[in-house]
Amino acid sequence: LRRAGEDERTVRASIPTALVMQEMEQPRTTHVLERGQYDKPGQVVTPDVPAAIAPWPAGAPRNRLGLAQWLVSRENPLTPRVAVNRLWQQCFGEGLVRTAGDFGAQGEPPTHPELLDWLAATFQGGGWDTKNMLRLIVTSKTYRQTSATQGEHDPDNFLLSRGPSGRLTAEMLRDQALSVSGLLVPAIGGPSVKPYQPPGLWEAVSYNAEETYLADTGDALWRRSLYTYVKRQAPPPMLLIFDGPTREKCTLRRPRTNTPLQALVLMNDPTYVEAA
């Protein structure tokens, strides 16, 4: 019995756990602080949302669950517009609203408001199906136009007079190289993987060089970049060189640079050498 109990504890200890947040049974009273001073509580405030966008859903609890229901309610026009604008930006390089992080009065108005409305309604009415929306965009006549500039009348492509032109993101570049070379392993799901990286990077940022990056072998080298293990103190160099973020904060738009280092990566990185 004692041995069985020890075995059970060992199995339970091996199961990954995650911290979860839970609402308090009796929420604490929240005040507006006069001039921000913690010892001068003022008016009592309760959870609410901007009514100018959409009212709080009837019967929804006044907590984070209610806020989530408000975000995706049929009466809220903002969430689907923001979502499809980011998908459009992912495909075209620029959104229908160029200020993807600001849909307010200080941001730019949409270049094609009716198109944005239709895409948002289609996205929301279709069950928020991201794959279907991306398929709709990339199979459209607008997307499939030539990317060659047609004169100087629309250099910024505000009128969508040509197809998108621009470099792929770091992850897409790597995945494309693996795909066209036949190396890509298309399996979905599974643990993170560690593809090739230059030696010594983790030692440089760990205490007393106690951590070492050991690249995987076999199929793990050729998984999609989505599954690449990212250490915030030392992200994969290829990701950073091609303007990827450090993942320390949310990024709505990545910069796009052209540097000699990028050419050196494509010529010398073991992943691209083996793909070639």
mmCIF file of C-alpha atoms in Angstrom:
data_model
loop_
_atom_site.group_PDB
_atom_site.id
_atom_site.type_symbol
_atom_site.label_atom_id
_atom_site.label_comp_id
_atom_site.label_asym_id
_atom_site.label_seq_id
_atom_site.Cartn_x
_atom_site.Cartn_y
_atom_site.Cartn_z
ATOM 1 C CA LEU A 1 0.000 0.000 0.000
ATOM 2 C CA ARG A 2 2.857 2.368 0.859
ATOM 3 C CA ARG A 3 4.601 1.585 -2.434
ATOM 4 C CA ALA A 4 1.367 2.148 -4.366
ATOM 5 C CA GLY A 5 0.906 5.497 -2.595
ATOM 6 C CA GLU A 6 4.428 6.551 -3.538
ATOM 7 C CA ASP A 7 3.805 5.566 -7.161
ATOM 8 C CA GLU A 8 0.620 7.627 -7.194
ATOM 9 C CA ARG A 9 2.420 10.685 -5.784
ATOM 10 C CA THR A 10 5.154 10.291 -8.398
ATOM 11 C CA VAL A 11 2.610 10.206 -11.220
ATOM 12 C CA ARG A 12 0.719 13.207 -9.843
ATOM 13 C CA ALA A 13 3.957 15.186 -9.479
ATOM 14 C CA SER A 14 4.764 14.579 -13.161
ATOM 15 C CA ILE A 15 1.504 16.170 -14.376
ATOM 16 C CA PRO A 16 2.077 19.803 -15.513
ATOM 17 C CA THR A 17 0.066 22.339 -13.544
ATOM 18 C CA ALA A 18 -1.019 25.863 -14.398
ATOM 19 C CA LEU A 19 -2.039 28.707 -12.132
ATOM 20 C CA VAL A 20 -5.593 29.929 -12.673
ATOM 21 C CA MET A 21 -7.337 33.070 -11.475
ATOM 22 C CA GLN A 22 -10.684 32.965 -9.766
ATOM 23 C CA GLU A 23 -13.173 35.701 -8.988
ATOM 24 C CA MET A 24 -13.666 36.558 -5.315
ATOM 25 C CA GLU A 25 -17.021 35.495 -3.889
ATOM 26 C CA GLN A 26 -17.419 39.016 -2.501
ATOM 27 C CA PRO A 27 -15.554 41.495 -4.729
ATOM 28 C CA ARG A 28 -13.731 44.180 -2.790
ATOM 29 C CA THR A 29 -14.980 47.743 -3.053
ATOM 30 C CA THR A 30 -13.025 49.859 -5.541
ATOM 31 C CA HIS A 31 -12.742 53.644 -5.346
ATOM 32 C CA VAL A 32 -11.459 56.401 -7.577
ATOM 33 C CA LEU A 33 -8.423 57.695 -5.713
ATOM 34 C CA GLU A 34 -8.324 61.466 -5.355
ATOM 35 C CA ARG A 35 -5.245 62.689 -7.234
ATOM 36 C CA GLY A 36 -4.097 59.063 -7.241
ATOM 37 C CA GLN A 37 -3.412 58.971 -3.521
ATOM 38 C CA TYR A 38 -4.090 55.548 -1.994
ATOM 39 C CA ASP A 39 -5.223 57.053 1.321
ATOM 40 C CA LYS A 40 -7.870 59.310 -0.264
ATOM 41 C CA PRO A 41 -10.592 57.035 -1.681
ATOM 42 C CA GLY A 42 -13.338 58.831 -3.567
ATOM 43 C CA GLN A 43 -16.291 57.685 -5.644
ATOM 44 C CA VAL A 44 -17.078 53.955 -5.653
ATOM 45 C CA VAL A 45 -16.816 52.373 -9.131
ATOM 46 C CA THR A 46 -18.089 49.063 -10.497
ATOM 47 C CA PRO A 47 -17.115 46.993 -13.574
ATOM 48 C CA ASP A 48 -18.501 48.366 -16.830
ATOM 49 C CA VAL A 49 -17.693 48.816 -20.511
ATOM 50 C CA PRO A 50 -17.856 51.744 -22.979
ATOM 51 C CA ALA A 51 -21.581 51.866 -23.713
ATOM 52 C CA ALA A 52 -20.909 53.830 -26.920
ATOM 53 C CA ILE A 53 -19.475 50.614 -28.419
ATOM 54 C CA ALA A 54 -22.027 48.116 -27.075
ATOM 55 C CA PRO A 55 -24.049 47.630 -23.893
ATOM 56 C CA TRP A 56 -23.163 45.019 -21.314
ATOM 57 C CA PRO A 57 -24.835 41.736 -22.378
ATOM 58 C CA ALA A 58 -28.091 41.065 -20.577
ATOM 59 C CA GLY A 59 -27.634 38.519 -17.821
ATOM 60 C CA ALA A 60 -23.841 38.491 -18.096
ATOM 61 C CA PRO A 61 -21.933 38.553 -14.791
ATOM 62 C CA ARG A 62 -20.018 41.703 -13.912
ATOM 63 C CA ASN A 63 -16.621 40.060 -14.080
ATOM 64 C CA ARG A 64 -14.047 38.871 -16.644
ATOM 65 C CA LEU A 65 -16.455 36.261 -18.003
ATOM 66 C CA GLY A 66 -18.996 38.993 -18.689
ATOM 67 C CA LEU A 67 -16.301 41.111 -20.329
ATOM 68 C CA ALA A 68 -15.374 38.189 -22.605
ATOM 69 C CA GLN A 69 -19.043 37.761 -23.561
ATOM 70 C CA TRP A 70 -19.247 41.481 -24.307
ATOM 71 C CA LEU A 71 -16.165 41.343 -26.531
ATOM 72 C CA VAL A 72 -17.681 38.708 -28.835
ATOM 73 C CA SER A 73 -21.349 39.702 -28.595
ATOM 74 C CA ARG A 74 -23.268 40.397 -31.801
ATOM 75 C CA GLU A 75 -23.826 43.976 -30.635
ATOM 76 C CA ASN A 76 -20.089 44.707 -30.418
ATOM 77 C CA PRO A 77 -18.857 45.906 -33.837
ATOM 78 C CA LEU A 78 -15.286 46.601 -32.730
ATOM 79 C CA THR A 79 -13.823 43.163 -32.012
ATOM 80 C CA PRO A 80 -14.439 41.576 -35.449
ATOM 81 C CA ARG A 81 -13.229 44.724 -37.220
ATOM 82 C CA VAL A 82 -9.974 44.758 -35.251
ATOM 83 C CA ALA A 83 -9.503 41.022 -35.855
ATOM 84 C CA VAL A 84 -10.038 41.066 -39.636
ATOM 85 C CA ASN A 85 -7.939 44.219 -39.960
ATOM 86 C CA ARG A 86 -4.988 42.375 -38.436
ATOM 87 C CA LEU A 87 -5.544 39.409 -40.750
ATOM 88 C CA TRP A 88 -5.656 41.812 -43.708
ATOM 89 C CA GLN A 89 -2.433 43.414 -42.458
ATOM 90 C CA GLN A 90 -0.842 39.977 -42.212
ATOM 91 C CA CYS A 91 -1.620 39.340 -45.888
ATOM 92 C CA PHE A 92 -1.157 42.798 -47.405
ATOM 93 C CA GLY A 93 1.442 44.351 -45.108
ATOM 94 C CA GLU A 94 -0.976 47.155 -44.209
ATOM 95 C CA GLY A 95 -4.441 46.964 -42.725
ATOM 96 C CA LEU A 96 -7.578 48.560 -44.124
ATOM 97 C CA VAL A 97 -7.095 50.721 -41.035
ATOM 98 C CA ARG A 98 -3.404 51.553 -41.153
ATOM 99 C CA THR A 99 -3.202 52.259 -37.428
ATOM 100 C CA ALA A 100 -3.888 48.661 -36.378
ATOM 101 C CA GLY A 101 -3.432 49.473 -32.695
ATOM 102 C CA ASP A 102 -5.734 52.510 -32.697
ATOM 103 C CA PHE A 103 -9.301 52.317 -33.933
ATOM 104 C CA GLY A 104 -10.204 55.530 -32.131
ATOM 105 C CA ALA A 105 -10.586 59.130 -33.194
ATOM 106 C CA GLN A 106 -6.802 59.592 -33.225
ATOM 107 C CA GLY A 107 -6.236 56.713 -35.662
ATOM 108 C CA GLU A 108 -6.576 56.668 -39.440
ATOM 109 C CA PRO A 109 -10.010 55.967 -40.950
ATOM 110 C CA PRO A 110 -10.377 52.770 -43.013
ATOM 111 C CA THR A 111 -9.475 53.086 -46.682
ATOM 112 C CA HIS A 112 -12.389 50.766 -47.585
ATOM 113 C CA PRO A 113 -15.001 50.984 -44.796
ATOM 114 C CA GLU A 114 -17.637 48.890 -46.582
ATOM 115 C CA LEU A 115 -15.109 46.102 -47.173
ATOM 116 C CA LEU A 116 -14.044 46.203 -43.526
ATOM 117 C CA ASP A 117 -17.681 45.974 -42.421
ATOM 118 C CA TRP A 118 -18.389 43.044 -44.737
ATOM 119 C CA LEU A 119 -15.286 41.130 -43.680
ATOM 120 C CA ALA A 120 -16.104 41.719 -39.998
ATOM 121 C CA ALA A 121 -19.690 40.525 -40.414
ATOM 122 C CA THR A 122 -18.528 37.479 -42.396
ATOM 123 C CA PHE A 123 -15.895 36.633 -39.781
ATOM 124 C CA GLN A 124 -18.279 36.938 -36.853
ATOM 125 C CA GLY A 125 -21.164 35.209 -38.643
ATOM 126 C CA GLY A 126 -18.876 32.359 -39.691
ATOM 127 C CA GLY A 127 -17.992 31.416 -36.138
ATOM 128 C CA TRP A 128 -14.742 33.422 -35.941
ATOM 129 C CA ASP A 129 -13.067 30.967 -38.340
ATOM 130 C CA THR A 130 -9.575 32.406 -38.858
ATOM 131 C CA LYS A 131 -8.477 29.844 -41.458
ATOM 132 C CA ASN A 132 -11.577 30.477 -43.540
ATOM 133 C CA MET A 133 -11.067 34.259 -43.393
ATOM 134 C CA LEU A 134 -7.419 33.975 -44.446
ATOM 135 C CA ARG A 135 -8.432 31.653 -47.281
ATOM 136 C CA LEU A 136 -11.065 34.184 -48.368
ATOM 137 C CA ILE A 137 -8.503 36.995 -48.445
ATOM 138 C CA VAL A 138 -5.713 35.155 -50.279
ATOM 139 C CA THR A 139 -8.039 33.699 -52.919
ATOM 140 C CA SER A 140 -9.580 37.087 -53.677
ATOM 141 C CA LYS A 141 -8.951 38.812 -56.995
ATOM 142 C CA THR A 142 -7.419 41.736 -55.097
ATOM 143 C CA TYR A 143 -4.762 39.601 -53.411
ATOM 144 C CA ARG A 144 -3.949 37.672 -56.606
ATOM 145 C CA GLN A 145 -3.071 40.796 -58.604
ATOM 146 C CA THR A 146 0.507 41.318 -59.730
ATOM 147 C CA SER A 147 2.614 43.079 -57.111
ATOM 148 C CA ALA A 148 4.346 45.195 -59.752
ATOM 149 C CA THR A 149 3.774 48.929 -59.229
ATOM 150 C CA GLN A 150 1.339 50.272 -61.799
ATOM 151 C CA GLY A 151 2.692 53.790 -62.325
ATOM 152 C CA GLU A 152 2.952 56.388 -59.570
ATOM 153 C CA HIS A 153 -0.741 57.104 -58.986
ATOM 154 C CA ASP A 154 -0.962 54.819 -55.946
ATOM 155 C CA PRO A 155 2.560 54.287 -54.531
ATOM 156 C CA ASP A 156 1.310 53.276 -51.055
ATOM 157 C CA ASN A 157 -1.361 50.960 -52.509
ATOM 158 C CA PHE A 158 -4.165 52.739 -50.674
ATOM 159 C CA LEU A 159 -6.490 51.848 -53.555
ATOM 160 C CA LEU A 160 -5.399 48.185 -53.610
ATOM 161 C CA SER A 161 -4.455 48.646 -57.244
ATOM 162 C CA ARG A 162 -1.824 45.885 -57.020
ATOM 163 C CA GLY A 163 -1.092 42.786 -55.009
ATOM 164 C CA PRO A 164 0.955 42.864 -51.816
ATOM 165 C CA SER A 165 4.722 43.028 -51.953
ATOM 166 C CA GLY A 166 6.979 42.629 -48.962
ATOM 167 C CA ARG A 167 9.267 40.224 -47.181
ATOM 168 C CA LEU A 168 7.790 37.373 -45.193
ATOM 169 C CA THR A 169 8.167 37.390 -41.416
ATOM 170 C CA ALA A 170 11.067 35.492 -39.851
ATOM 171 C CA GLU A 171 8.976 32.437 -39.006
ATOM 172 C CA MET A 172 7.369 32.336 -42.451
ATOM 173 C CA LEU A 173 10.755 32.632 -44.176
ATOM 174 C CA ARG A 174 12.079 29.610 -42.338
ATOM 175 C CA ASP A 175 8.897 27.600 -42.884
ATOM 176 C CA GLN A 176 8.899 28.458 -46.586
ATOM 177 C CA ALA A 177 12.512 27.277 -46.984
ATOM 178 C CA LEU A 178 11.713 24.004 -45.217
ATOM 179 C CA SER A 179 8.528 23.541 -47.250
ATOM 180 C CA VAL A 180 10.002 24.058 -50.732
ATOM 181 C CA SER A 181 12.978 21.838 -49.852
ATOM 182 C CA GLY A 182 10.726 19.008 -48.681
ATOM 183 C CA LEU A 183 12.185 19.008 -45.162
ATOM 184 C CA LEU A 184 9.170 20.482 -43.351
ATOM 185 C CA VAL A 185 7.454 18.152 -40.882
ATOM 186 C CA PRO A 186 3.781 19.229 -41.023
ATOM 187 C CA ALA A 187 2.675 17.415 -37.846
ATOM 188 C CA ILE A 188 0.356 19.487 -35.670
ATOM 189 C CA GLY A 189 0.839 19.782 -31.906
ATOM 190 C CA GLY A 190 3.412 18.363 -29.565
ATOM 191 C CA PRO A 191 6.146 19.782 -27.346
ATOM 192 C CA SER A 192 8.443 22.654 -28.276
ATOM 193 C CA VAL A 193 11.547 21.848 -30.322
ATOM 194 C CA LYS A 194 15.078 23.236 -30.496
ATOM 195 C CA PRO A 195 16.379 23.660 -34.051
ATOM 196 C CA TYR A 196 19.882 24.808 -34.943
ATOM 197 C CA GLN A 197 21.360 27.809 -33.092
ATOM 198 C CA PRO A 198 24.916 29.144 -32.845
ATOM 199 C CA PRO A 199 26.775 27.693 -29.831
ATOM 200 C CA GLY A 200 27.339 29.602 -26.612
ATOM 201 C CA LEU A 201 24.267 31.839 -26.639
ATOM 202 C CA TRP A 202 22.560 30.472 -23.548
ATOM 203 C CA GLU A 203 25.821 30.328 -21.610
ATOM 204 C CA ALA A 204 26.276 34.056 -22.184
ATOM 205 C CA VAL A 205 22.984 34.969 -20.497
ATOM 206 C CA SER A 206 22.758 32.311 -17.777
ATOM 207 C CA TYR A 207 24.283 32.424 -14.303
ATOM 208 C CA ASN A 208 27.826 31.017 -14.372
ATOM 209 C CA ALA A 209 27.118 29.633 -17.874
ATOM 210 C CA GLU A 210 25.026 26.895 -16.306
ATOM 211 C CA GLU A 211 22.532 26.577 -19.166
ATOM 212 C CA THR A 212 23.466 25.075 -22.515
ATOM 213 C CA TYR A 213 21.390 24.950 -25.680
ATOM 214 C CA LEU A 214 21.358 21.460 -27.156
ATOM 215 C CA ALA A 215 19.803 21.300 -30.614
ATOM 216 C CA ASP A 216 17.344 18.498 -31.301
ATOM 217 C CA THR A 217 17.876 15.828 -33.931
ATOM 218 C CA GLY A 218 15.724 14.129 -36.541
ATOM 219 C CA ASP A 219 12.238 15.422 -37.307
ATOM 220 C CA ALA A 220 12.386 17.936 -34.432
ATOM 221 C CA LEU A 221 14.813 20.041 -36.507
ATOM 222 C CA TRP A 222 12.214 20.525 -39.218
ATOM 223 C CA ARG A 223 9.072 21.375 -37.276
ATOM 224 C CA ARG A 224 7.280 24.604 -38.111
ATOM 225 C CA SER A 225 8.733 27.712 -36.454
ATOM 226 C CA LEU A 226 5.568 27.909 -34.370
ATOM 227 C CA TYR A 227 6.997 25.110 -32.209
ATOM 228 C CA THR A 228 10.477 26.607 -31.719
ATOM 229 C CA TYR A 229 11.462 26.965 -28.059
ATOM 230 C CA VAL A 230 11.985 30.657 -27.296
ATOM 231 C CA LYS A 231 14.069 31.793 -24.327
ATOM 232 C CA ARG A 232 13.195 35.408 -23.626
ATOM 233 C CA GLN A 233 16.753 36.313 -22.582
ATOM 234 C CA ALA A 234 18.164 34.733 -25.727
ATOM 235 C CA PRO A 235 15.582 34.344 -28.535
ATOM 236 C CA PRO A 236 16.659 32.481 -31.685
ATOM 237 C CA PRO A 237 19.094 34.813 -33.531
ATOM 238 C CA MET A 238 17.437 34.188 -36.888
ATOM 239 C CA LEU A 239 14.154 35.462 -35.433
ATOM 240 C CA LEU A 240 15.765 38.671 -34.159
ATOM 241 C CA ILE A 241 17.821 39.332 -37.295
ATOM 242 C CA PHE A 242 14.642 39.230 -39.375
ATOM 243 C CA ASP A 243 12.884 41.713 -37.054
ATOM 244 C CA GLY A 244 11.100 39.223 -34.826
ATOM 245 C CA PRO A 245 10.178 40.421 -31.311
ATOM 246 C CA THR A 246 11.725 39.220 -28.060
ATOM 247 C CA ARG A 247 8.214 38.144 -26.955
ATOM 248 C CA GLU A 248 8.406 40.269 -23.815
ATOM 249 C CA LYS A 249 5.352 42.256 -24.892
ATOM 250 C CA CYS A 250 2.559 42.158 -27.450
ATOM 251 C CA THR A 251 3.588 43.466 -30.884
ATOM 252 C CA LEU A 252 0.932 44.648 -33.333
ATOM 253 C CA ARG A 253 3.326 45.502 -36.136
ATOM 254 C CA ARG A 254 6.864 44.359 -36.818
ATOM 255 C CA PRO A 255 9.481 46.589 -38.409
ATOM 256 C CA ARG A 256 10.912 45.443 -41.714
ATOM 257 C CA THR A 257 14.587 46.063 -42.338
ATOM 258 C CA ASN A 258 17.142 44.959 -44.905
ATOM 259 C CA THR A 259 20.608 44.336 -43.498
ATOM 260 C CA PRO A 260 23.757 42.407 -44.537
ATOM 261 C CA LEU A 261 23.254 40.122 -41.530
ATOM 262 C CA GLN A 262 20.039 38.827 -43.090
ATOM 263 C CA ALA A 263 21.882 37.809 -46.242
ATOM 264 C CA LEU A 264 24.563 36.094 -44.148
ATOM 265 C CA VAL A 265 21.893 34.105 -42.276
ATOM 266 C CA LEU A 266 20.332 32.877 -45.528
ATOM 267 C CA MET A 267 23.763 31.903 -46.871
ATOM 268 C CA ASN A 268 25.269 30.276 -43.763
ATOM 269 C CA ASP A 269 22.618 29.178 -41.268
ATOM 270 C CA PRO A 270 22.617 25.321 -41.122
ATOM 271 C CA THR A 271 18.840 25.265 -41.601
ATOM 272 C CA TYR A 272 19.054 27.105 -44.941
ATOM 273 C CA VAL A 273 22.179 25.247 -46.038
ATOM 274 C CA GLU A 274 20.465 21.896 -45.512
ATOM 275 C CA ALA A 275 17.256 23.177 -47.137
ATOM 276 C CA ALA A 276 19.307 24.228 -50.175
#
